[in-house]
mmCIF file of C-alpha atoms in Angstrom:
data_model
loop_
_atom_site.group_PDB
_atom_site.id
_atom_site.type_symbol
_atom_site.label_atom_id
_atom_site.label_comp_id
_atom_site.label_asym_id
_atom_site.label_seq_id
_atom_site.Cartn_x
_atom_site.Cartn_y
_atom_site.Cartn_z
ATOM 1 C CA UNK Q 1448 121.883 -20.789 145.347
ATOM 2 C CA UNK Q 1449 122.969 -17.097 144.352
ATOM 3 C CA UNK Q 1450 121.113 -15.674 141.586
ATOM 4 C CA UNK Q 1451 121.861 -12.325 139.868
ATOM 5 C CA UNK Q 1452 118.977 -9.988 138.565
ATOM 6 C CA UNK Q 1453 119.871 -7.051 136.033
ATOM 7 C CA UNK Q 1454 118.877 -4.249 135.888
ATOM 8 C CA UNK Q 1455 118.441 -2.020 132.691
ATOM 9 C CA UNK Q 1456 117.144 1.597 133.062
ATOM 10 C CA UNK Q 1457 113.192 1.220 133.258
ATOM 11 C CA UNK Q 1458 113.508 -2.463 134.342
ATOM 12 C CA UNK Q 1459 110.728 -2.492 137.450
ATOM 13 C CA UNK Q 1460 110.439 -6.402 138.689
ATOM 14 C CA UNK Q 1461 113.847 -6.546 139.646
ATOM 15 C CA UNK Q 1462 113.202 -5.816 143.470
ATOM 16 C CA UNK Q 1463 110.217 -8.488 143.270
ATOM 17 C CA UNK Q 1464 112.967 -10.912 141.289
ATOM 18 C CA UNK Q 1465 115.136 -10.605 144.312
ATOM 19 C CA UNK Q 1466 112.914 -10.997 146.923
ATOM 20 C CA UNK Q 1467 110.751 -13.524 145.450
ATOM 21 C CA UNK Q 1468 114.060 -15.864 145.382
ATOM 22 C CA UNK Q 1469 115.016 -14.839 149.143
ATOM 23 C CA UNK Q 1470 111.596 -15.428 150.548
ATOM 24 C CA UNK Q 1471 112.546 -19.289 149.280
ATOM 25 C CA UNK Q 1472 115.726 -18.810 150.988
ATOM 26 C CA UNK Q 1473 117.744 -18.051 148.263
ATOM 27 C CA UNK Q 1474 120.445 -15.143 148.042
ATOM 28 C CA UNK Q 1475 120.310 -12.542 145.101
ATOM 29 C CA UNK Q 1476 122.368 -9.480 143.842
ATOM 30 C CA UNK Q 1477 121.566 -6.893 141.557
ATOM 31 C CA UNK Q 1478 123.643 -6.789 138.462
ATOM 32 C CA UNK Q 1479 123.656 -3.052 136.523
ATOM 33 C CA UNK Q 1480 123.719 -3.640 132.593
ATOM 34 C CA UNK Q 1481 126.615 -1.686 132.506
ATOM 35 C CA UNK Q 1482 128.370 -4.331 134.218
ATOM 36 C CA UNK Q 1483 130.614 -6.922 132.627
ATOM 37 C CA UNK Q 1484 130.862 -9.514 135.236
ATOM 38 C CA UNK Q 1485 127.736 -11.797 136.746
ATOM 39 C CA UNK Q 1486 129.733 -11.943 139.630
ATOM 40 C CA UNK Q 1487 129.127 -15.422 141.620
ATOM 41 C CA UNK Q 1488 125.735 -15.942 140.053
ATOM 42 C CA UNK Q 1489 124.580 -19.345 139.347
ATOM 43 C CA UNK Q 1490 121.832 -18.376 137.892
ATOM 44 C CA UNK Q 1491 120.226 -15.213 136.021
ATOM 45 C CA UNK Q 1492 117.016 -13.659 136.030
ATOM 46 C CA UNK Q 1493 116.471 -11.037 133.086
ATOM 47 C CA UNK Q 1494 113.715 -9.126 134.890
ATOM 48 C CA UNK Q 1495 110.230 -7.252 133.689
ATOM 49 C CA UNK Q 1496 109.644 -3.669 133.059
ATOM 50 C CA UNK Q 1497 109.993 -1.408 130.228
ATOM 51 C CA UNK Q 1498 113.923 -1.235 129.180
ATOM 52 C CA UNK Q 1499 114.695 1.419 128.121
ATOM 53 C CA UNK Q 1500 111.356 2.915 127.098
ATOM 54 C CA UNK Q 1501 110.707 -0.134 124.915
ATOM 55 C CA UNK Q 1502 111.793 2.318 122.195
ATOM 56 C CA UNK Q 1503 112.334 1.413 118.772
ATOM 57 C CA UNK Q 1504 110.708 -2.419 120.157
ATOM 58 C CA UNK Q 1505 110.802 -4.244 123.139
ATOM 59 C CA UNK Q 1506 113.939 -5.027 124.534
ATOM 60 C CA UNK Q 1507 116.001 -3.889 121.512
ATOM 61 C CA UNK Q 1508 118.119 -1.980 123.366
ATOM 62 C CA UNK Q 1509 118.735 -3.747 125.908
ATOM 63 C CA UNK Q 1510 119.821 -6.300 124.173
ATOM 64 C CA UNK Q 1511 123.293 -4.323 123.438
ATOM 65 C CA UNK Q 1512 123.980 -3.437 127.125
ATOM 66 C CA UNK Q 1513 127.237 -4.384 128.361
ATOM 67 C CA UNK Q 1514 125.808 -7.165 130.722
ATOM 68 C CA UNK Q 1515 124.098 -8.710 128.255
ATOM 69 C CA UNK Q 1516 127.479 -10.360 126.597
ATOM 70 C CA UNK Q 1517 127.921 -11.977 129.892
ATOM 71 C CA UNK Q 1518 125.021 -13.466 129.710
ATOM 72 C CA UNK Q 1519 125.303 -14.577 126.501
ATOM 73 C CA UNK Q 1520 128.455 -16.417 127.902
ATOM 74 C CA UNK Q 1521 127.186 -17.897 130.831
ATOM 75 C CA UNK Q 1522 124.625 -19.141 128.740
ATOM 76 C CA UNK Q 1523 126.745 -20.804 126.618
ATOM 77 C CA UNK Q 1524 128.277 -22.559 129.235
ATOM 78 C CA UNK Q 1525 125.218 -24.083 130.546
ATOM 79 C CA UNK Q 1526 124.118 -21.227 133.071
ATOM 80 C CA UNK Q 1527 120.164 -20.931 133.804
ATOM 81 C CA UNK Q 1528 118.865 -18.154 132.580
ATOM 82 C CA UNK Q 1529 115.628 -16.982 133.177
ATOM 83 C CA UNK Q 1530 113.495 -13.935 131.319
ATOM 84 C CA UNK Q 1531 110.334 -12.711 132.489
ATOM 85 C CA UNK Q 1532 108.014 -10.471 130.819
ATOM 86 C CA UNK Q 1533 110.408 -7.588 128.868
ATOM 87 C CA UNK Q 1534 113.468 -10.014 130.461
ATOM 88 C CA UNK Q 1535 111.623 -12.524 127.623
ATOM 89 C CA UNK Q 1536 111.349 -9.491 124.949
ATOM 90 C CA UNK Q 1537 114.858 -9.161 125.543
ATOM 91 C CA UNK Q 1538 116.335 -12.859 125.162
ATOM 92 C CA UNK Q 1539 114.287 -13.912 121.994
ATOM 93 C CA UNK Q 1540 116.106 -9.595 120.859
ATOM 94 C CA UNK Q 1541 119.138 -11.192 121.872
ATOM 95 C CA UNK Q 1542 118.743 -14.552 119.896
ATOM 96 C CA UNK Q 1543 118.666 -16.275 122.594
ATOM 97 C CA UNK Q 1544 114.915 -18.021 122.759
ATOM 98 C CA UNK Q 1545 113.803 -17.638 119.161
ATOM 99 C CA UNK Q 1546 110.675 -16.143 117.791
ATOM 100 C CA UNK Q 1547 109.237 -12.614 118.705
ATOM 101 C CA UNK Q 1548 106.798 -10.737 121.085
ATOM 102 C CA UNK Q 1549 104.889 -8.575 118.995
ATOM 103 C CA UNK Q 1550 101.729 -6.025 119.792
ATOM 104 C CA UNK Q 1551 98.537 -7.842 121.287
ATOM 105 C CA UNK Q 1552 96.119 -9.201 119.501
ATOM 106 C CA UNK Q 1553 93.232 -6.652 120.695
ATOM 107 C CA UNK Q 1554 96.016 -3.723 120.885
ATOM 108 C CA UNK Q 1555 95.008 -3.500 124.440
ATOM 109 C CA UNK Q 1556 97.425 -4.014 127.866
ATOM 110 C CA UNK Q 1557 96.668 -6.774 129.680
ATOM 111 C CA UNK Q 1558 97.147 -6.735 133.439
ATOM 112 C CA UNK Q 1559 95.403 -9.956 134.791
ATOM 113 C CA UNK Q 1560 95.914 -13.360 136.129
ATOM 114 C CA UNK Q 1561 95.572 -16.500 133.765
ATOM 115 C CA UNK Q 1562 95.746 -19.774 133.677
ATOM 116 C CA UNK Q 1563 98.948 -22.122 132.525
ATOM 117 C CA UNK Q 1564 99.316 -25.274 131.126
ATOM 118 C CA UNK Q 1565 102.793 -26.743 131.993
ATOM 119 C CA UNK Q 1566 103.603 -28.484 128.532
ATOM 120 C CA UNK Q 1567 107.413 -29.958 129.219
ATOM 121 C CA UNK Q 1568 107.448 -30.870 133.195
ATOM 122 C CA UNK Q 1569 110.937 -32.273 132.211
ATOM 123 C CA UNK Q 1570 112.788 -29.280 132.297
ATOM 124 C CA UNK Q 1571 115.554 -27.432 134.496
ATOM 125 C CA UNK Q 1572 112.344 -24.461 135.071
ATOM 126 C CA UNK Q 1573 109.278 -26.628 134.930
ATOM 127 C CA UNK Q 1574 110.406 -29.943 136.756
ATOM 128 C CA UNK Q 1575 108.630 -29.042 140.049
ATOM 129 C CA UNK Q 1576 105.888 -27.560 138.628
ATOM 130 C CA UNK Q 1577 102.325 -29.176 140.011
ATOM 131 C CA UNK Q 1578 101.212 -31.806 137.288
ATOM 132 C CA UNK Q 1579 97.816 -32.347 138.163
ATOM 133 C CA UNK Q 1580 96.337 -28.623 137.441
ATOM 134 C CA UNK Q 1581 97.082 -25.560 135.604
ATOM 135 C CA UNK Q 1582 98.972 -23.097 137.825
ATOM 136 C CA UNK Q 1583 97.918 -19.191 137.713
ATOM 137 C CA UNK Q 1584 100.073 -16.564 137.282
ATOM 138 C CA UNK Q 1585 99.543 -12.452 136.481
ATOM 139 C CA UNK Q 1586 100.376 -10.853 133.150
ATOM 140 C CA UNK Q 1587 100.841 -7.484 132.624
ATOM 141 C CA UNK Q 1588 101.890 -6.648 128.919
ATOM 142 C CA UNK Q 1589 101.282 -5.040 125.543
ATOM 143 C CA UNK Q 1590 103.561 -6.922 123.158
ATOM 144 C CA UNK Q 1591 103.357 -10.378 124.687
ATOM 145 C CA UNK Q 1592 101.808 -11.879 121.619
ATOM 146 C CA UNK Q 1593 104.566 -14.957 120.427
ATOM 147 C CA UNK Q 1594 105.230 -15.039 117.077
ATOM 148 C CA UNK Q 1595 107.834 -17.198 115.038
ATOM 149 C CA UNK Q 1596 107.727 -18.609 111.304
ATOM 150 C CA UNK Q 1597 106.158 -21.777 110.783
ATOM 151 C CA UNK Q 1598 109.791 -23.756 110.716
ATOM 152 C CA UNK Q 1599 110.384 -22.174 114.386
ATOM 153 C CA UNK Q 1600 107.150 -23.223 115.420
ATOM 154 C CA UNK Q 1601 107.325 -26.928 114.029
ATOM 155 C CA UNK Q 1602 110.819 -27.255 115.841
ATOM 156 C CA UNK Q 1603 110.035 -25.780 119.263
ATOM 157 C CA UNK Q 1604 107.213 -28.348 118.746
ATOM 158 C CA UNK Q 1605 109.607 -31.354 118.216
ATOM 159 C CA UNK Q 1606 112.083 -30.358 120.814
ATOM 160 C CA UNK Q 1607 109.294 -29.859 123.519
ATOM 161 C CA UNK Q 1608 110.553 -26.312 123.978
ATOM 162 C CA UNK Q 1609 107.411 -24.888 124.763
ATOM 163 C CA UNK Q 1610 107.212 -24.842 127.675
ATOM 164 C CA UNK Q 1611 103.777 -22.695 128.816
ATOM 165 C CA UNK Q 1612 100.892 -22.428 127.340
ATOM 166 C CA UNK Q 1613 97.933 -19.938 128.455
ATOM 167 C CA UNK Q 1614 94.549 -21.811 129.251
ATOM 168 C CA UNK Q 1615 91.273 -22.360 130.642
ATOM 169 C CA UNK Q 1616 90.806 -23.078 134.390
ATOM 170 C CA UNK Q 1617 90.258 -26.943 133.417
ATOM 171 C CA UNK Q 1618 93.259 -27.125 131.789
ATOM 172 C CA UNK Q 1619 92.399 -26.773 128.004
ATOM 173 C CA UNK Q 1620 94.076 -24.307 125.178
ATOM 174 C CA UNK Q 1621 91.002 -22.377 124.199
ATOM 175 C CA UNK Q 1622 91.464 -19.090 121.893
ATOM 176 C CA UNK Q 1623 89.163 -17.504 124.830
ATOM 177 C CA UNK Q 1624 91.879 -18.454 127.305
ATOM 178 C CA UNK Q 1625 94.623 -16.699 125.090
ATOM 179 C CA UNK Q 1626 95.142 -13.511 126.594
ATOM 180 C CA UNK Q 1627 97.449 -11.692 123.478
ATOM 181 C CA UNK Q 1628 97.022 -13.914 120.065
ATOM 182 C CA UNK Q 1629 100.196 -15.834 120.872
ATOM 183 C CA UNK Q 1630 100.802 -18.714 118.270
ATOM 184 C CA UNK Q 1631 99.695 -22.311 120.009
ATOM 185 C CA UNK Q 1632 99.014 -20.438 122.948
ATOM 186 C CA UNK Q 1633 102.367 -20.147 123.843
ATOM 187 C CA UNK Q 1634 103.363 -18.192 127.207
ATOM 188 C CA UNK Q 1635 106.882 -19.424 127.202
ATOM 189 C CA UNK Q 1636 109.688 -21.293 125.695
ATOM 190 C CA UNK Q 1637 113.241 -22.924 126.137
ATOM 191 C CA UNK Q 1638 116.073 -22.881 124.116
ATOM 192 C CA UNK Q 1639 117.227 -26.312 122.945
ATOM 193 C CA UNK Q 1640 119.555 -26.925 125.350
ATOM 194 C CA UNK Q 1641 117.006 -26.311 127.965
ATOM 195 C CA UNK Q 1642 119.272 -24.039 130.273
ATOM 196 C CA UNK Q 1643 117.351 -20.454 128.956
ATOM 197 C CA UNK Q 1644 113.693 -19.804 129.500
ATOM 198 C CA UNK Q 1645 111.552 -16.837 129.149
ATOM 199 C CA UNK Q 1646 107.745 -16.601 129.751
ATOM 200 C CA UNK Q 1647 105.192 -13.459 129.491
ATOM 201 C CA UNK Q 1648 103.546 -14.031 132.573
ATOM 202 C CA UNK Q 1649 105.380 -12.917 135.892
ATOM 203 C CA UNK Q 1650 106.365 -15.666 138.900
ATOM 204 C CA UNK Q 1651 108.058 -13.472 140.937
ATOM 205 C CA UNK Q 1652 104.651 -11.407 141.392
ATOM 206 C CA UNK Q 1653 102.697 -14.796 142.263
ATOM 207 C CA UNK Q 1654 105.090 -16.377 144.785
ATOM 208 C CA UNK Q 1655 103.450 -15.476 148.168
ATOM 209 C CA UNK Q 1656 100.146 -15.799 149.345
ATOM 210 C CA UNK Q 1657 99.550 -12.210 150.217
ATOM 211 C CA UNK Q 1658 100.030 -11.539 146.565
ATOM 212 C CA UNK Q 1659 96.876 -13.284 145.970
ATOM 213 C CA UNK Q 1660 98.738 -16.860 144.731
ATOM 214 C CA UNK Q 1661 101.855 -18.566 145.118
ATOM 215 C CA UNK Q 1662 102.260 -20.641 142.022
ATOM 216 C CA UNK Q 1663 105.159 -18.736 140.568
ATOM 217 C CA UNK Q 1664 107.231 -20.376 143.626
ATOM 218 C CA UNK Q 1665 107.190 -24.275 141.973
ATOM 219 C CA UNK Q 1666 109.254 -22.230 138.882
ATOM 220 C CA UNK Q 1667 111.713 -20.706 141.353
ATOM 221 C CA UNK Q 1668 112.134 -24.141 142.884
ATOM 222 C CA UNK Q 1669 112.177 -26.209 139.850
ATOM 223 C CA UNK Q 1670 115.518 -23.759 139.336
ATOM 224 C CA UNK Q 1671 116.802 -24.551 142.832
ATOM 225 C CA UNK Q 1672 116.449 -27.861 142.118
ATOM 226 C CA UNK Q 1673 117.978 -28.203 138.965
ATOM 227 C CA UNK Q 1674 121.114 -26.672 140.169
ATOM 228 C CA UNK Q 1675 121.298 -28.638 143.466
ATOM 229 C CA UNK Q 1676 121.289 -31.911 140.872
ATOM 230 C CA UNK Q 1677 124.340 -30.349 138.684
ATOM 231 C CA UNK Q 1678 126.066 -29.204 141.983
ATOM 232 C CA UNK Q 1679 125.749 -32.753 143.474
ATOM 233 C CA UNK Q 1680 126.720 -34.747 139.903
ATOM 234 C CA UNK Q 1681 129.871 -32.026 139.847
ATOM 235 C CA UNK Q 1682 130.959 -32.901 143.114
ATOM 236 C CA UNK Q 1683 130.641 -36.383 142.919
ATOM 237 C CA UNK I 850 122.994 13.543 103.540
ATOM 238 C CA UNK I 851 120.421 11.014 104.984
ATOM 239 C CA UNK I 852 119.479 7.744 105.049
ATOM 240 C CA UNK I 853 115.801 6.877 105.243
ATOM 241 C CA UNK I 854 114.807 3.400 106.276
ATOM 242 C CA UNK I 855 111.055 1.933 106.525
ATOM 243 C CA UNK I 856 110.079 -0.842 108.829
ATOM 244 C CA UNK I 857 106.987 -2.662 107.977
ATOM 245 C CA UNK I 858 106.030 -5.878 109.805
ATOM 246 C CA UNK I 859 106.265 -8.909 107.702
ATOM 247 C CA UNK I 860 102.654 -10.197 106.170
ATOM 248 C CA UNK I 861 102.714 -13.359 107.999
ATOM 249 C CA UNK I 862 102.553 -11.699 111.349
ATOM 250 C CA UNK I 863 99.356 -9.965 112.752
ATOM 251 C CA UNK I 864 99.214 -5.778 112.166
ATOM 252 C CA UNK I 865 95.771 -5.635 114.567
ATOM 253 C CA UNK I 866 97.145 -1.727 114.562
ATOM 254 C CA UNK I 867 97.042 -1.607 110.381
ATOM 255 C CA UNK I 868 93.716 -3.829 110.489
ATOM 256 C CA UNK I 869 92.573 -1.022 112.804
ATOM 257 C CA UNK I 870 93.263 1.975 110.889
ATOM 258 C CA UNK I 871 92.089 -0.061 107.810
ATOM 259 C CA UNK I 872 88.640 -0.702 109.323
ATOM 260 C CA UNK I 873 88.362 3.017 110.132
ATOM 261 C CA UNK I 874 89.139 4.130 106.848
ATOM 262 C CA UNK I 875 86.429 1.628 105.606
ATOM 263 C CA UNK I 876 84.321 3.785 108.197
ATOM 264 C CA UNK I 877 85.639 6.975 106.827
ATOM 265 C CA UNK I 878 84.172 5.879 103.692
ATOM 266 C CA UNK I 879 87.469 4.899 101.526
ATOM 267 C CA UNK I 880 85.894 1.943 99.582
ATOM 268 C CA UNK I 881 88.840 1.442 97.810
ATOM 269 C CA UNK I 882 91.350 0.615 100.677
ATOM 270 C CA UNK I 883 92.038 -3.359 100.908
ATOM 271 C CA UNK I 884 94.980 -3.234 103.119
ATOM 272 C CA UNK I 885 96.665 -1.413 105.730
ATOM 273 C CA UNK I 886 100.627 -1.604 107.605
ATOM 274 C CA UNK I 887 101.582 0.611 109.734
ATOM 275 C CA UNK I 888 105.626 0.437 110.079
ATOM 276 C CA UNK I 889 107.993 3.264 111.281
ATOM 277 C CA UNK I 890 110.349 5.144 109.264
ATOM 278 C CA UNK I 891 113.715 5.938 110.652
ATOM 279 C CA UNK I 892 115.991 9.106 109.720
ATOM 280 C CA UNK I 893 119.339 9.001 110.191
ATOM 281 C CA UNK I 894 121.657 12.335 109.383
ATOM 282 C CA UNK I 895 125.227 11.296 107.871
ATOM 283 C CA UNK I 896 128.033 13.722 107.613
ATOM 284 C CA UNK I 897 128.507 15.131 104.293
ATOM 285 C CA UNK I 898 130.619 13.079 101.822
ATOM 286 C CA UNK I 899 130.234 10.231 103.159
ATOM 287 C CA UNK I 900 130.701 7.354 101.027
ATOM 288 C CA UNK I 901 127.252 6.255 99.612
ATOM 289 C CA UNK I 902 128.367 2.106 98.900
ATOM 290 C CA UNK I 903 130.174 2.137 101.952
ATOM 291 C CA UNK I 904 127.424 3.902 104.413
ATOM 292 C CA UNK I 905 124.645 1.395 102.492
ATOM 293 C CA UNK I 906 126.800 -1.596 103.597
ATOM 294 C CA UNK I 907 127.001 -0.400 107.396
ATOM 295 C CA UNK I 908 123.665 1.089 107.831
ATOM 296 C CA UNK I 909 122.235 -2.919 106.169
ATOM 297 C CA UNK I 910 123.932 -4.496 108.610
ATOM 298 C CA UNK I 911 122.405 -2.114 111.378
ATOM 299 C CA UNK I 912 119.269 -2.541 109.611
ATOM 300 C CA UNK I 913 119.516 -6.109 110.487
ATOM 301 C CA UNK I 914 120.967 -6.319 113.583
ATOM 302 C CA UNK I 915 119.413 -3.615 115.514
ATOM 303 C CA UNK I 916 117.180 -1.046 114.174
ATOM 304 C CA UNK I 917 114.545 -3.898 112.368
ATOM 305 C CA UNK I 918 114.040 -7.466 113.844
ATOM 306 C CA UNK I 919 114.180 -9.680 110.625
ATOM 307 C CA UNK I 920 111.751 -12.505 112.321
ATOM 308 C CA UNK I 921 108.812 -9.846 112.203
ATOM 309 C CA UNK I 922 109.725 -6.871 110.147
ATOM 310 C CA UNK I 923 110.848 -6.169 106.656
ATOM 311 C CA UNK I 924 112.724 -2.863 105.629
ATOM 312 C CA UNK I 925 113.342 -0.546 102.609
ATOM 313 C CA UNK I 926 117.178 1.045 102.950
ATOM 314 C CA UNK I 927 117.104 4.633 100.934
ATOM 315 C CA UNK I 928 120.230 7.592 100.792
ATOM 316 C CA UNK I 929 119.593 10.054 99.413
ATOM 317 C CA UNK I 930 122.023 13.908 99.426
#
């Protein structure tokens, strides 16, 4: 599986992207966001950092690069896409998750692990996710708090699009456990279609052991796996 | 001639950094304070003679699209010579 990672000026997880997803044997290419083209990808990941400066808000620039019309293409047509940290600011910018990330709750950065309850396992980004405990994954944000009016809310609830949800070590949403103020605890959502994701906390930084945890592999996988199923239903 | 646009976040969503300054102007001593939002206000220079209905319409839609996010933020739209 070939997966393309962009890269906007100030974007800084896009080498961790790309060798998170080779380390499971994947291949990966860097994609400018000057760039029209995706190239070969068969899947995207929108990677952290700080586009741009995060000036005017977070991933609101970004949004307008070049690159990001392709992507709003190959969405369309089914592609996974998947945004971490600002690569999440940028797709709910880009209308592409909906809702907001807005400042923290305690106006404060966070840079620490937490805890994740897996809400929808039956998804093309959660499906091989473990189901019998939370999985822990490092955050490292200032605006990662989720916000969306109360209509958003009720239908992401409906269509099972959340798809994270920060918690305790036993499993449970606690306001303790919520690391930003994010509405129902949410970490991270699908579109309804199910083919776009984005999440605060970062996978690609917890997908070895030697990075202290390697939960954020079973997301990279549930991808892999995903697109091996459409591959194999397309070709027979 | 200018256009001067304010950006205030929306009341439903949480302004920790107005509740902030708000509690420190309580310390401060301002009794009368009972709410604070802190926005950003935008200046953008446009050339002379340009056509007041017409640069309102664009600079709206910019407003919109780009330079406020309508699902947190409100704005104000002013021109003025």
């Amino acid at each position: 599986m070939h997966f393309a990672v962009l890269q906007f000026p100030a974007s800084n997880c896009d080498q961790d992207c790309v060798h998170a997803v080779r380390a499971l044997g994947h291949t990966a290419s860097l994609v400018w966001h000057k760039d029209t083209s995706l190239g070969a990808a068969d899947a995207v990941i929108v990677p952290g950092g700080f586009s741009y400066g995060d000036y005017l808000r977070c991933g609101a620039i970004a949004r307008f690069s070049p690159v990001m019309q392709a992507v709003r293409t190959f969405a369309d047509q089914g592609g996974l896409v998947l945004g971490i940290c600002n690569g999440f600011q940028i797709l709910c910018e880009a209308g592409l998750l909906p809702g907001a990330l807005v400042r923290n709750r305690d106006l404060q950065f966070h840079c620490e692990p937490v805890f994740l309850r897996t809400a929808n396992r039956e998804t093309p980004f959660t499906a091989s996710i473990p189901a019998e405990r939370p999985i822990r994954l490092p955050i490292a944000h200032g605006e990662g708090c989720y916000f969306a009016d109360e209509a958003t809310l009720s239908r992401l609830q409906a269509g099972r699009q959340i798809l994270w949800q920060y918690c305790d070590a036993a499993g449970a949403l606690t306001e303790a456990a919520n690391p930003n103020g994010s509405l129902l605890n949410i970490a991270g959502i699908a579109n309804e279609r199910f083919n776009v994701a984005g999440l605060m906390p970062h996978p690609d930084r917890a997908s070895e052991a030697i990075l202290g945890g390697d939960d954020g592999r079973s997301l990279f996988e549930s991808m892999a796996a995903a697109f091996a199923t459409r591959a194999a239903s397309r070709a027979a | 001639m200018k256009a001067k646009l304010i950006v205030t976040p929306k009341k439903a969503v949480l302004d920790p950094q107005g509740k902030t300054v708000q509690n420190a102007l309580e310390h401060m001593g301002y009794a009368a304070v009972t709410g604070v939002h802190v926005g950003k206000y935008i200046e953008i220079d446009l050339a002379a003679g340009t056509d007041r209905v017409a640069a309102r319409k664009a600079l709206d839609e910019a407003a919109h699209k780009f330079l406020s996010n309508p699902v947190i933020e409100d704005y104000q739209l002013e021109i003025v010579d």
